């Protein structure tokens, strides 16, 4: 007898009141996930239910895990699929199981506490009613699009029939998750109650008859007419294309499958869903997106060191500017530790505290948190102009100006004021950590922690130990960065670290293309269509022209002339063009609206004319990024291709559907890439010459991923 049979994920009990309880508890796993082999277990459950159907009052489906219902289907089973037909069979199998659940002759209620996502929500949709706990951890969603897939076990068909077309399109095309109260408002949940009475509340729904399809009358009239559906799908397609730009095949597939089901009926809709699911599983886009999922999951177990990480319970932040304010916010609200901000002025402290208050106020307005929760989280943040309270801090994160002597003084001040063994983490985008640690009494406690702006939104952080940083400090810093909600990668203490090193050639080439006369919109659109979330010229405005001007000389001095930027920074800065922060750069900014500032052309003595194709513009920028990524890998700047891919995707928005620079190189093939780069070198200059690492791999056929 197998372990799965002796300790099944699905177990059925029938109580004295003739209520069936279907408990979900996947053995040896923290989270419940659905796996193909569970089909036999559910078959046994259905046989039990069939034998008792006449006397049962109903059934409650619930989880025995303390903090999750079902987090989705186990993505690992998709990796075993060798063909679209095999993947389609998995979908068909899931559909059949949930069809049987939906067809049971008595009322079935899902009692949901914690994440109810993907296949977990599809299971819940097959029930007659859904009762949710009002806990913060309870989230409902169909996030399959984020893996390049569509819901394959009935989600595309059941969700629109339950909550209507418009809301279901919004959930499936974005993959967004909704809290219990929002689910109740949508009609996705039937009740929202405290966790302590969840099962009791679920039992009350057994008194109700089986659910019949019900829709909002206004939308029913609209969506059930050919014209109404046509309008909705046209608008949804237009909106999706503006964002995805044809790079994500799952999006048109979702639209097509939902429309097919609404027009042809549930049975044909399910068949179409399974077929499209099978096709999507085999696409390179889904394979790349799944690789990111596996990589980030794997990284959660990696602390960049063999040492045991310590807990950080209290944090100090030096500097109340934009970066310091963002670091304080994620430390207090995500890591949930008390934070003390020190700035040279009270205005700086107030700015940092107001930054957190504004972000929390937005959450409160969206009803994501209550007023009480807002006040409680603000109590975690305090500040002043002296070192009061710093003697209790486990870590101090510095976010002052990019000035070496200033940062060195900060280290000395903290060593004098803070407790013994305090970790000093410096947020720098360009200065060597070893130089900042020079003169420190305890250089082993100094480490780099490079955040990206805005800190509350950007998921990546680079953890940068210098040669003398202790292994325990590395592990502790990585652990704390995760608590802040970040994805940390450990990188070597060399100029540009990893992200800025591969970003600089990309940005420099965009500037060269601009100076050749190509219009700003054409350059940015070319990279948007390639798959980046923002174009390189717009990105320079976001990062800040002044920051680019500071980083360039450091990279040139350390790494050579290939990092020399075109002579535009000084011209722009003399004209007060720092980018978004100053209200103008290459674009002008009014609130959220930005437009190309045409006067920048005359400032740079240009007459804009589009002569290059989008493909050439995009490849000129991307090829240089790929070349530098290989150099950084071979220089040991990153520990693995995995870290390099995650760093590029989460740090600068490298197209996720391509899997990152190293997966993309593997996909193209090193030999093909060398050929392309040699062609560009002939046309546009020696900077496109492939590096030694690429030439070697082209010769041997070696890949970054086996």
XYZ file of C-alpha atoms in Angstrom:
706
model
C 0.000 0.000 0.000
C 1.453 3.396 -1.027
C 1.929 6.321 1.423
C -0.754 8.244 -0.489
C -3.277 5.474 0.211
C -2.415 5.199 3.906
C -2.335 8.966 4.359
C -4.591 10.421 1.627
C -4.868 14.104 0.720
C -8.684 13.795 0.583
C -10.501 12.074 3.436
C -14.254 11.761 3.983
C -16.124 11.417 7.253
C -19.864 11.452 7.887
C -21.036 12.756 11.266
C -24.068 11.778 13.358
C -26.112 14.564 11.749
C -25.552 12.999 8.317
C -23.254 15.803 7.208
C -20.299 14.736 5.064
C -16.965 16.414 5.735
C -14.396 16.309 2.944
C -11.039 17.268 4.480
C -8.045 18.283 2.361
C -4.587 17.762 3.832
C -1.754 16.963 1.417
C 0.747 14.912 3.448
C 4.281 16.237 4.029
C 3.478 19.595 2.406
C 2.988 23.027 4.005
C 0.479 24.031 1.331
C -2.353 22.033 -0.177
C -1.847 21.669 -3.925
C -3.823 19.486 -6.327
C -1.967 16.637 -7.991
C -2.981 14.244 -10.772
C -2.638 11.178 -8.544
C -5.391 12.518 -6.272
C -7.973 11.546 -8.929
C -8.062 7.961 -7.581
C -8.569 9.236 -4.032
C -11.496 11.391 -5.175
C -12.963 8.442 -7.064
C -13.039 6.531 -3.779
C -14.674 9.545 -2.080
C -17.366 9.747 -4.761
C -18.143 6.039 -4.326
C -18.619 6.608 -0.598
C -20.863 9.598 -1.297
C -22.931 7.703 -3.890
C -23.550 4.924 -1.368
C -24.786 7.420 1.242
C -26.386 10.041 -1.009
C -30.000 9.337 0.027
C -29.399 10.088 3.704
C -26.866 12.948 3.474
C -27.915 16.514 4.321
C -24.957 17.863 2.402
C -21.173 18.146 2.390
C -18.612 20.678 3.581
C -15.230 20.841 1.857
C -12.525 22.228 4.146
C -8.778 22.205 4.734
C -6.923 20.756 7.698
C -3.979 23.089 7.049
C -3.959 25.995 9.513
C -3.275 28.725 6.943
C -4.438 27.637 3.472
C -7.383 26.071 1.657
C -5.835 24.985 -1.656
C -3.051 27.101 -3.156
C -3.564 25.737 -6.675
C -2.556 22.782 -8.791
C 0.974 21.450 -8.374
C 2.821 23.127 -11.256
C 5.496 20.411 -11.181
C 3.172 17.912 -12.867
C 3.126 20.087 -16.000
C 6.880 19.610 -16.441
C 6.319 15.899 -17.045
C 4.036 16.582 -20.023
C 5.717 15.722 -23.322
C 2.873 16.909 -25.549
C -0.169 19.172 -25.649
C -2.346 16.046 -25.571
C -0.853 14.944 -22.235
C -1.456 18.390 -20.750
C -4.990 18.438 -22.170
C -5.634 15.080 -20.472
C -4.647 16.604 -17.105
C -7.174 19.394 -17.643
C -9.885 16.957 -18.718
C -9.203 14.850 -15.626
C -9.586 17.890 -13.360
C -12.762 18.961 -15.142
C -14.293 15.495 -14.745
C -13.560 15.497 -10.998
C -15.138 18.908 -10.468
C -18.097 18.065 -12.731
C -18.849 15.114 -10.458
C -18.578 17.375 -7.429
C -20.983 19.876 -8.988
C -23.437 17.114 -9.921
C -23.788 15.647 -6.408
C -27.501 15.490 -5.507
C -27.071 17.400 -2.234
C -25.752 20.840 -1.299
C -21.966 21.218 -1.156
C -20.289 24.114 0.671
C -16.619 25.146 0.504
C -15.301 26.517 3.823
C -12.342 28.680 2.800
C -9.578 29.965 5.065
C -6.305 31.159 3.560
C -5.264 31.113 -0.105
C -7.835 29.596 -2.470
C -6.137 29.924 -5.820
C -6.080 28.349 -9.265
C -7.266 24.756 -9.018
C -8.313 25.471 -5.425
C -10.778 28.119 -6.572
C -11.937 25.870 -9.416
C -12.734 23.232 -6.786
C -14.635 25.840 -4.754
C -16.506 27.029 -7.874
C -17.795 23.483 -8.361
C -19.417 23.720 -4.916
C -22.848 25.268 -4.461
C -21.746 27.861 -1.894
C -18.495 29.392 -0.683
C -18.085 30.639 2.884
C -14.828 32.525 3.551
C -12.994 33.545 6.683
C -12.392 37.282 6.937
C -8.710 36.757 7.797
C -6.087 38.769 5.882
C -4.580 35.568 4.508
C -7.804 34.550 2.760
C -7.430 35.352 -0.940
C -9.315 34.001 -3.939
C -8.049 34.100 -7.510
C -7.230 32.392 -10.779
C -3.573 33.432 -11.334
C -2.830 30.955 -14.150
C -2.208 33.760 -16.671
C 0.938 34.634 -14.681
C 2.300 31.209 -15.667
C 1.282 31.678 -19.306
C -1.752 29.423 -18.820
C -5.514 29.599 -18.457
C -7.623 27.948 -15.727
C -7.924 24.382 -17.012
C -10.360 22.683 -14.635
C -13.526 24.630 -15.368
C -12.550 28.094 -14.146
C -13.046 29.847 -17.490
C -16.594 28.508 -17.637
C -17.830 28.560 -14.038
C -16.499 31.948 -12.931
C -18.321 34.019 -15.625
C -21.532 32.113 -14.925
C -21.221 32.925 -11.223
C -20.048 36.557 -11.076
C -20.649 37.751 -14.630
C -18.467 38.364 -17.650
C -16.861 41.709 -16.826
C -15.600 40.834 -13.348
C -14.424 37.368 -14.364
C -12.444 38.787 -17.308
C -10.785 41.248 -14.934
C -9.743 38.438 -12.580
C -8.548 35.972 -15.215
C -6.731 38.386 -17.549
C -4.738 39.933 -14.688
C -4.470 36.948 -12.339
C -5.309 39.264 -9.451
C -6.427 37.896 -6.109
C -9.351 39.281 -4.098
C -9.835 39.336 -0.358
C -12.849 37.709 1.259
C -14.889 40.921 1.577
C -14.328 41.768 -2.084
C -15.242 38.175 -3.017
C -18.503 38.610 -1.098
C -19.256 41.842 -2.942
C -18.585 40.161 -6.302
C -20.835 37.217 -5.478
C -17.836 34.896 -5.534
C -18.332 34.252 -1.801
C -21.707 33.805 -0.105
C -20.545 34.741 3.392
C -17.535 36.256 5.102
C -17.142 35.347 8.775
C -14.465 35.231 11.502
C -12.239 32.136 11.260
C -13.499 30.825 14.608
C -17.025 30.275 13.268
C -16.150 29.339 9.664
C -17.272 25.700 9.840
C -20.364 26.589 11.858
C -21.369 29.196 9.245
C -20.715 26.724 6.426
C -23.115 24.224 8.034
C -25.916 26.817 7.949
C -25.706 26.875 4.151
C -26.543 23.166 4.032
C -30.128 24.211 4.755
C -30.222 25.900 1.346
C -31.060 24.072 -1.875
C -28.482 23.484 -4.600
C -27.306 26.645 -6.322
C -28.796 27.763 -9.609
C -27.083 30.120 -12.023
C -27.801 33.729 -11.169
C -26.504 36.958 -12.681
C -26.900 40.641 -12.277
C -29.847 41.521 -14.553
C -28.134 44.431 -16.282
C -25.087 42.389 -17.216
C -27.218 39.351 -18.060
C -29.117 41.402 -20.625
C -25.861 42.770 -22.026
C -23.678 39.650 -22.011
C -26.348 37.279 -23.285
C -26.886 39.228 -26.473
C -24.572 38.778 -29.412
C -24.012 42.523 -29.622
C -23.361 42.888 -25.875
C -20.822 40.090 -25.829
C -19.153 41.475 -28.941
C -18.710 44.899 -27.319
C -17.326 43.421 -24.073
C -14.864 41.112 -25.820
C -13.708 43.820 -28.232
C -12.989 46.193 -25.358
C -11.292 43.481 -23.294
C -9.145 42.445 -26.269
C -8.130 46.036 -26.957
C -7.183 46.659 -23.320
C -5.293 43.359 -23.040
C -3.343 44.006 -26.252
C -2.284 47.458 -25.043
C -0.682 45.846 -22.004
C 0.528 42.468 -23.325
C 1.458 43.658 -26.848
C 0.943 40.189 -28.296
C 3.653 38.597 -26.139
C 1.390 36.474 -23.934
C -0.646 33.873 -25.872
C -2.626 32.969 -22.739
C -4.508 36.272 -22.918
C -6.212 35.790 -26.310
C -6.755 32.119 -25.388
C -8.655 33.093 -22.213
C -10.867 35.495 -24.167
C -11.508 32.918 -26.885
C -12.370 30.104 -24.463
C -14.768 32.203 -22.363
C -16.536 33.487 -25.472
C -16.770 29.962 -26.916
C -18.356 28.666 -23.717
C -20.891 31.479 -23.465
C -21.949 30.954 -27.068
C -21.775 27.147 -27.339
C -22.605 26.057 -23.795
C -20.765 24.605 -20.822
C -19.845 21.221 -22.320
C -18.245 22.663 -25.443
C -16.674 25.436 -23.368
C -14.952 22.896 -21.131
C -13.684 20.943 -24.131
C -12.246 24.143 -25.627
C -10.725 25.077 -22.261
C -8.893 21.742 -21.959
C -7.652 21.930 -25.554
C -6.276 25.468 -25.179
C -4.760 24.604 -21.794
C -2.856 21.743 -23.407
C -1.539 23.995 -26.173
C -0.450 26.710 -23.731
C 1.477 24.301 -21.490
C 3.825 23.575 -24.395
C 4.455 27.211 -25.411
C 7.930 28.658 -24.750
C 6.256 31.585 -22.968
C 4.609 29.342 -20.368
C 7.757 27.258 -19.976
C 9.741 30.447 -19.297
C 7.181 31.803 -16.833
C 7.056 28.464 -15.015
C 10.851 28.492 -14.784
C 10.614 31.832 -12.941
C 8.040 30.328 -10.570
C 10.333 27.376 -9.797
C 13.377 29.642 -9.458
C 11.731 31.974 -6.946
C 10.389 28.994 -4.990
C 13.847 27.438 -4.902
C 15.463 30.717 -3.836
C 13.326 30.879 -0.682
C 15.469 28.076 0.736
C 18.755 29.772 -0.229
C 20.340 32.281 2.168
C 23.471 32.901 0.097
C 25.553 31.335 2.825
C 25.867 28.104 4.790
C 25.598 30.015 8.086
C 22.465 30.058 10.227
C 20.581 33.360 9.764
C 19.663 35.354 12.863
C 16.399 37.237 13.415
C 16.209 40.991 12.965
C 13.713 42.423 15.472
C 14.440 46.169 15.425
C 15.678 48.358 12.579
C 17.098 51.848 12.171
C 17.026 53.769 8.891
C 19.421 56.625 8.153
C 17.941 59.176 5.740
C 14.345 60.254 5.267
C 14.447 60.746 1.501
C 12.568 58.662 -1.062
C 14.708 55.541 -0.591
C 14.881 55.788 3.209
C 11.121 56.316 3.415
C 10.478 53.278 1.209
C 12.863 51.096 3.230
C 11.169 52.169 6.473
C 7.746 51.363 4.983
C 8.566 47.796 3.878
C 10.405 47.137 7.162
C 7.425 48.211 9.258
C 4.537 46.911 7.156
C 5.998 43.784 5.529
C 8.714 42.654 7.949
C 6.584 44.000 10.826
C 9.480 45.296 12.920
C 9.708 48.634 14.761
C 11.619 51.185 12.674
C 13.379 54.334 13.847
C 14.256 56.895 11.147
C 17.096 59.363 11.643
C 17.494 62.373 9.383
C 19.463 65.614 9.675
C 16.168 67.561 9.799
C 12.715 67.064 11.292
C 11.305 67.776 7.833
C 13.129 64.696 6.516
C 11.690 62.534 9.291
C 8.180 63.891 8.693
C 8.542 63.272 4.953
C 9.463 59.637 5.563
C 6.609 59.071 8.016
C 4.119 60.807 5.737
C 5.283 58.562 2.865
C 4.196 55.478 4.818
C 0.958 57.161 5.919
C 0.019 58.003 2.324
C 0.652 54.436 1.126
C -1.381 52.982 4.002
C -4.168 55.518 3.388
C -4.462 54.286 -0.197
C -4.836 50.723 1.103
C -7.491 51.881 3.539
C -9.433 53.694 0.807
C -9.434 50.446 -1.181
C -10.623 48.707 2.009
C -7.590 46.454 1.972
C -6.931 47.503 5.584
C -9.026 49.158 8.295
C -8.388 52.480 10.021
C -7.322 50.533 13.123
C -4.805 48.519 11.101
C -3.452 51.731 9.551
C -2.909 53.267 12.990
C -1.332 50.071 14.318
C 1.147 49.930 11.426
C 2.061 53.608 11.785
C 2.919 52.917 15.445
C 5.820 50.791 14.180
C 7.481 53.900 12.682
C 9.150 56.666 14.686
C 11.938 59.131 14.005
C 14.148 61.992 15.090
C 17.315 63.917 14.382
C 19.498 62.054 16.887
C 20.417 58.456 17.644
C 17.752 57.884 20.296
C 16.774 54.208 20.306
C 19.599 53.095 18.014
C 21.324 51.258 20.877
C 18.589 48.615 20.575
C 18.736 48.080 16.809
C 19.787 44.762 15.259
C 20.261 46.305 11.815
C 20.744 49.848 10.569
C 20.055 50.528 6.892
C 21.707 53.612 5.456
C 20.063 55.506 2.591
C 21.941 58.820 2.464
C 23.568 60.540 -0.529
C 26.024 58.676 -2.777
C 29.043 60.157 -1.046
C 31.794 57.790 0.143
C 33.097 59.857 3.065
C 29.534 60.498 4.297
C 28.740 56.783 4.253
C 32.017 55.946 6.020
C 31.103 58.465 8.730
C 27.705 56.787 9.057
C 29.417 53.440 9.746
C 31.558 54.985 12.476
C 28.559 56.778 14.030
C 26.512 53.602 14.170
C 29.347 51.552 15.621
C 29.630 54.187 18.360
C 25.887 54.522 19.003
C 24.347 51.103 18.298
C 24.641 47.828 20.162
C 27.504 45.412 19.718
C 27.143 43.235 16.627
C 24.700 45.549 14.821
C 24.574 44.949 11.051
C 25.271 48.050 8.969
C 23.557 47.714 5.577
C 24.352 50.380 3.012
C 21.950 51.158 0.189
C 24.252 52.179 -2.637
C 23.911 51.773 -6.383
C 27.535 52.486 -7.266
C 30.023 52.733 -4.381
C 32.153 49.684 -3.462
C 31.024 48.123 -0.173
C 34.637 47.383 0.756
C 35.406 51.118 0.535
C 32.424 51.979 2.749
C 33.578 49.337 5.285
C 37.154 50.682 5.260
C 38.004 52.022 8.688
C 35.077 50.230 10.367
C 35.827 48.616 13.725
C 33.775 45.593 12.641
C 33.978 45.439 8.820
C 32.546 41.904 8.971
C 29.185 43.475 9.937
C 29.042 45.810 6.930
C 27.071 44.705 3.846
C 25.425 46.264 0.801
C 21.657 46.214 0.433
C 20.786 47.777 -2.925
C 17.064 48.533 -3.254
C 15.352 49.736 -6.408
C 13.008 52.694 -6.612
C 10.211 52.875 -5.636
C 11.074 50.484 -2.804
C 7.454 49.620 -1.996
C 6.866 48.346 -5.558
C 10.158 46.978 -6.890
C 10.555 43.332 -5.832
C 14.331 42.920 -6.156
C 17.120 43.738 -3.738
C 20.822 43.048 -4.300
C 22.663 41.787 -1.218
C 26.338 42.721 -1.617
C 28.901 41.331 0.817
C 32.464 42.583 0.537
C 35.271 40.074 0.964
C 35.326 40.565 4.726
C 31.560 40.326 5.400
C 30.760 37.418 7.708
C 28.724 34.469 6.461
C 26.189 34.961 9.258
C 25.626 38.600 8.259
C 25.012 37.524 4.649
C 22.438 34.886 5.683
C 20.731 37.238 8.165
C 20.480 40.048 5.608
C 19.000 37.733 2.961
C 16.440 36.451 5.459
C 15.428 39.972 6.492
C 15.135 41.136 2.872
C 12.636 38.316 2.314
C 10.661 39.443 5.337
C 10.489 42.879 3.693
C 8.717 41.190 0.782
C 11.782 41.317 -1.462
C 13.427 38.768 -3.724
C 17.122 39.014 -2.785
C 20.068 37.929 -4.925
C 23.593 37.847 -3.526
C 26.062 39.587 -5.858
C 29.787 40.312 -5.832
C 31.162 43.656 -4.682
C 32.264 44.955 -8.084
C 31.342 48.134 -9.958
C 27.677 48.245 -10.954
C 27.062 45.028 -9.026
C 24.810 43.005 -11.375
C 21.659 44.915 -12.308
C 23.247 48.284 -13.074
C 26.129 46.585 -14.864
C 23.825 44.905 -17.409
C 21.458 47.886 -17.536
C 24.098 50.504 -18.400
C 25.001 49.215 -21.910
C 21.292 48.831 -22.711
C 20.551 52.429 -21.666
C 23.671 53.817 -23.340
C 22.693 52.211 -26.636
C 19.204 53.681 -26.407
C 20.813 57.102 -25.958
C 23.083 56.495 -28.988
C 20.019 55.568 -31.060
C 18.302 58.762 -29.903
C 21.330 60.850 -30.882
C 21.222 59.267 -34.346
C 17.825 60.941 -34.780
C 15.333 58.208 -33.886
C 12.255 59.637 -32.092
C 11.885 58.999 -28.368
C 8.477 57.316 -28.809
C 9.865 54.974 -31.458
C 12.708 53.814 -29.207
C 10.482 53.295 -26.183
C 7.737 51.579 -28.195
C 10.260 49.180 -29.734
C 11.349 47.940 -26.300
C 7.782 47.912 -24.965
C 6.788 45.679 -27.864
C 9.835 43.511 -27.189
C 8.369 42.925 -23.728
C 9.910 45.425 -21.295
C 7.403 47.167 -18.975
C 8.882 50.596 -19.709
C 11.014 51.923 -22.551
C 14.697 52.798 -21.923
C 14.302 56.555 -22.409
C 11.329 56.650 -20.048
C 13.294 54.464 -17.627
C 16.179 56.931 -17.589
C 13.685 59.603 -16.552
C 12.349 57.312 -13.795
C 15.802 56.393 -12.456
C 16.995 59.983 -12.735
C 19.381 61.518 -15.262
C 21.569 62.659 -12.348
C 21.898 59.055 -11.087
C 22.954 57.903 -14.559
C 25.557 60.671 -14.660
C 27.021 59.519 -11.307
C 27.153 55.806 -12.099
C 28.724 56.070 -15.577
C 32.220 57.312 -14.544
C 32.454 54.579 -11.888
C 31.658 51.876 -14.444
C 34.047 53.325 -17.027
C 36.903 53.503 -14.515
C 36.368 49.939 -13.267
C 35.234 48.114 -16.401
C 36.429 50.064 -19.408
C 35.366 52.315 -22.261
C 32.479 50.092 -23.341
C 30.512 51.758 -20.522
C 31.161 55.282 -21.769
C 27.778 56.969 -22.165
C 26.926 59.421 -24.962
C 27.449 63.036 -23.980
C 23.836 63.878 -23.103
C 23.704 63.813 -19.299
C 25.504 67.102 -18.750
C 23.397 68.895 -21.381
C 20.170 67.667 -19.789
C 21.235 68.447 -16.227
C 22.300 71.999 -17.163
C 18.743 72.481 -18.414
C 17.303 71.195 -15.113
C 16.193 67.905 -16.617
C 16.670 65.240 -13.933
C 13.642 63.236 -15.070
C 10.373 62.623 -13.270
C 11.744 63.929 -9.941
C 12.193 67.420 -11.444
C 9.036 67.283 -13.586
C 10.938 67.061 -16.848
C 13.607 65.026 -18.593
C 12.980 63.502 -21.997
C 9.319 63.620 -20.998
C 7.308 66.257 -19.147
C 5.149 65.207 -16.201
C 1.820 66.515 -14.977
C 0.416 64.222 -12.300
C 0.288 60.707 -13.735
C 0.320 61.995 -17.305
C 3.596 62.133 -19.234
C 4.293 63.345 -22.756
C 7.470 63.533 -24.838
C 9.041 66.954 -24.420
C 9.699 67.926 -28.036
C 11.982 70.763 -26.923
C 14.578 68.159 -25.916
C 15.274 67.596 -29.628
C 16.374 71.200 -30.176
C 18.346 71.105 -26.911
C 20.280 68.100 -28.258
C 20.403 69.597 -31.795
C 18.377 66.735 -33.317
C 15.847 66.441 -36.109
C 13.836 63.326 -35.230
C 13.172 60.891 -38.059
C 12.396 57.185 -37.781
C 14.745 55.188 -40.029
C 15.369 51.983 -38.032
C 12.854 49.168 -37.664
C 11.539 48.340 -34.178
C 13.383 45.016 -34.309
C 16.748 46.688 -34.949
C 16.176 49.279 -32.199
C 15.222 46.567 -29.679
C 18.061 44.205 -30.580
C 20.710 46.929 -30.478
C 19.778 47.534 -26.833
C 19.116 43.925 -25.801
C 22.191 42.326 -27.422
C 24.501 44.512 -25.367
C 22.610 43.591 -22.193
C 22.957 39.861 -22.991
C 26.675 40.246 -23.707
C 27.275 42.006 -20.393
C 25.164 39.456 -18.493
C 27.472 36.683 -19.741
C 30.538 38.700 -18.709
C 29.034 39.257 -15.244
C 28.298 35.537 -14.918
C 31.817 34.551 -15.939
C 33.270 37.184 -13.570
C 31.388 35.537 -10.682
C 29.248 38.629 -10.027
C 26.214 36.335 -9.670
C 26.201 32.837 -8.198
C 24.132 31.249 -10.950
C 22.237 31.812 -14.195
C 19.083 31.475 -12.084
C 20.069 34.499 -9.965
C 20.979 36.416 -13.118
C 17.596 35.756 -14.688
C 15.665 36.657 -11.538
C 17.773 39.802 -11.072
C 17.098 40.992 -14.619
C 13.369 40.235 -14.517
C 12.634 41.625 -11.035
C 15.193 44.433 -11.146
C 14.790 45.938 -14.612
C 11.757 44.205 -16.094
C 13.503 41.926 -18.587
C 10.566 40.245 -20.397
C 9.365 37.453 -18.054
C 7.971 35.401 -20.956
C 11.565 35.064 -22.227
C 12.700 33.665 -18.864
C 15.581 36.101 -18.298
C 18.812 36.828 -20.203
C 20.350 33.361 -19.731
C 17.254 31.367 -20.642
C 16.809 33.647 -23.638
C 20.407 32.991 -24.742
C 19.785 29.242 -24.398
C 16.591 29.631 -26.429
C 18.360 31.513 -29.251
C 21.489 29.370 -29.033
C 24.966 30.801 -28.357
C 26.115 30.117 -31.937
C 23.145 31.985 -33.423
C 23.610 34.840 -30.963
C 27.311 35.173 -31.872
C 26.335 35.334 -35.544
C 23.777 38.072 -34.821
C 26.239 40.089 -32.751
C 28.965 39.866 -35.378
C 26.469 41.207 -37.917
C 25.606 44.140 -35.647
C 29.314 44.753 -34.939
C 29.905 45.213 -38.677
C 27.027 47.676 -38.971
C 27.145 49.587 -35.685
C 30.566 49.167 -34.114
C 32.907 46.915 -32.160
C 30.897 47.265 -28.928
C 28.679 44.500 -30.352
C 31.559 42.020 -30.583
C 30.546 38.895 -28.625
C 32.472 38.373 -25.388
C 34.826 35.425 -24.848
C 32.229 33.548 -22.798
C 29.735 33.626 -25.654
C 32.334 32.599 -28.212
C 33.401 29.647 -26.059
C 29.819 28.478 -25.533
C 29.082 28.875 -29.238
C 31.980 26.526 -29.937
C 31.159 23.908 -27.301
C 27.358 24.088 -27.445
C 27.300 24.521 -23.669
C 24.081 25.970 -22.211
C 23.453 27.895 -19.014
C 20.692 25.461 -18.086
C 21.031 21.729 -18.641
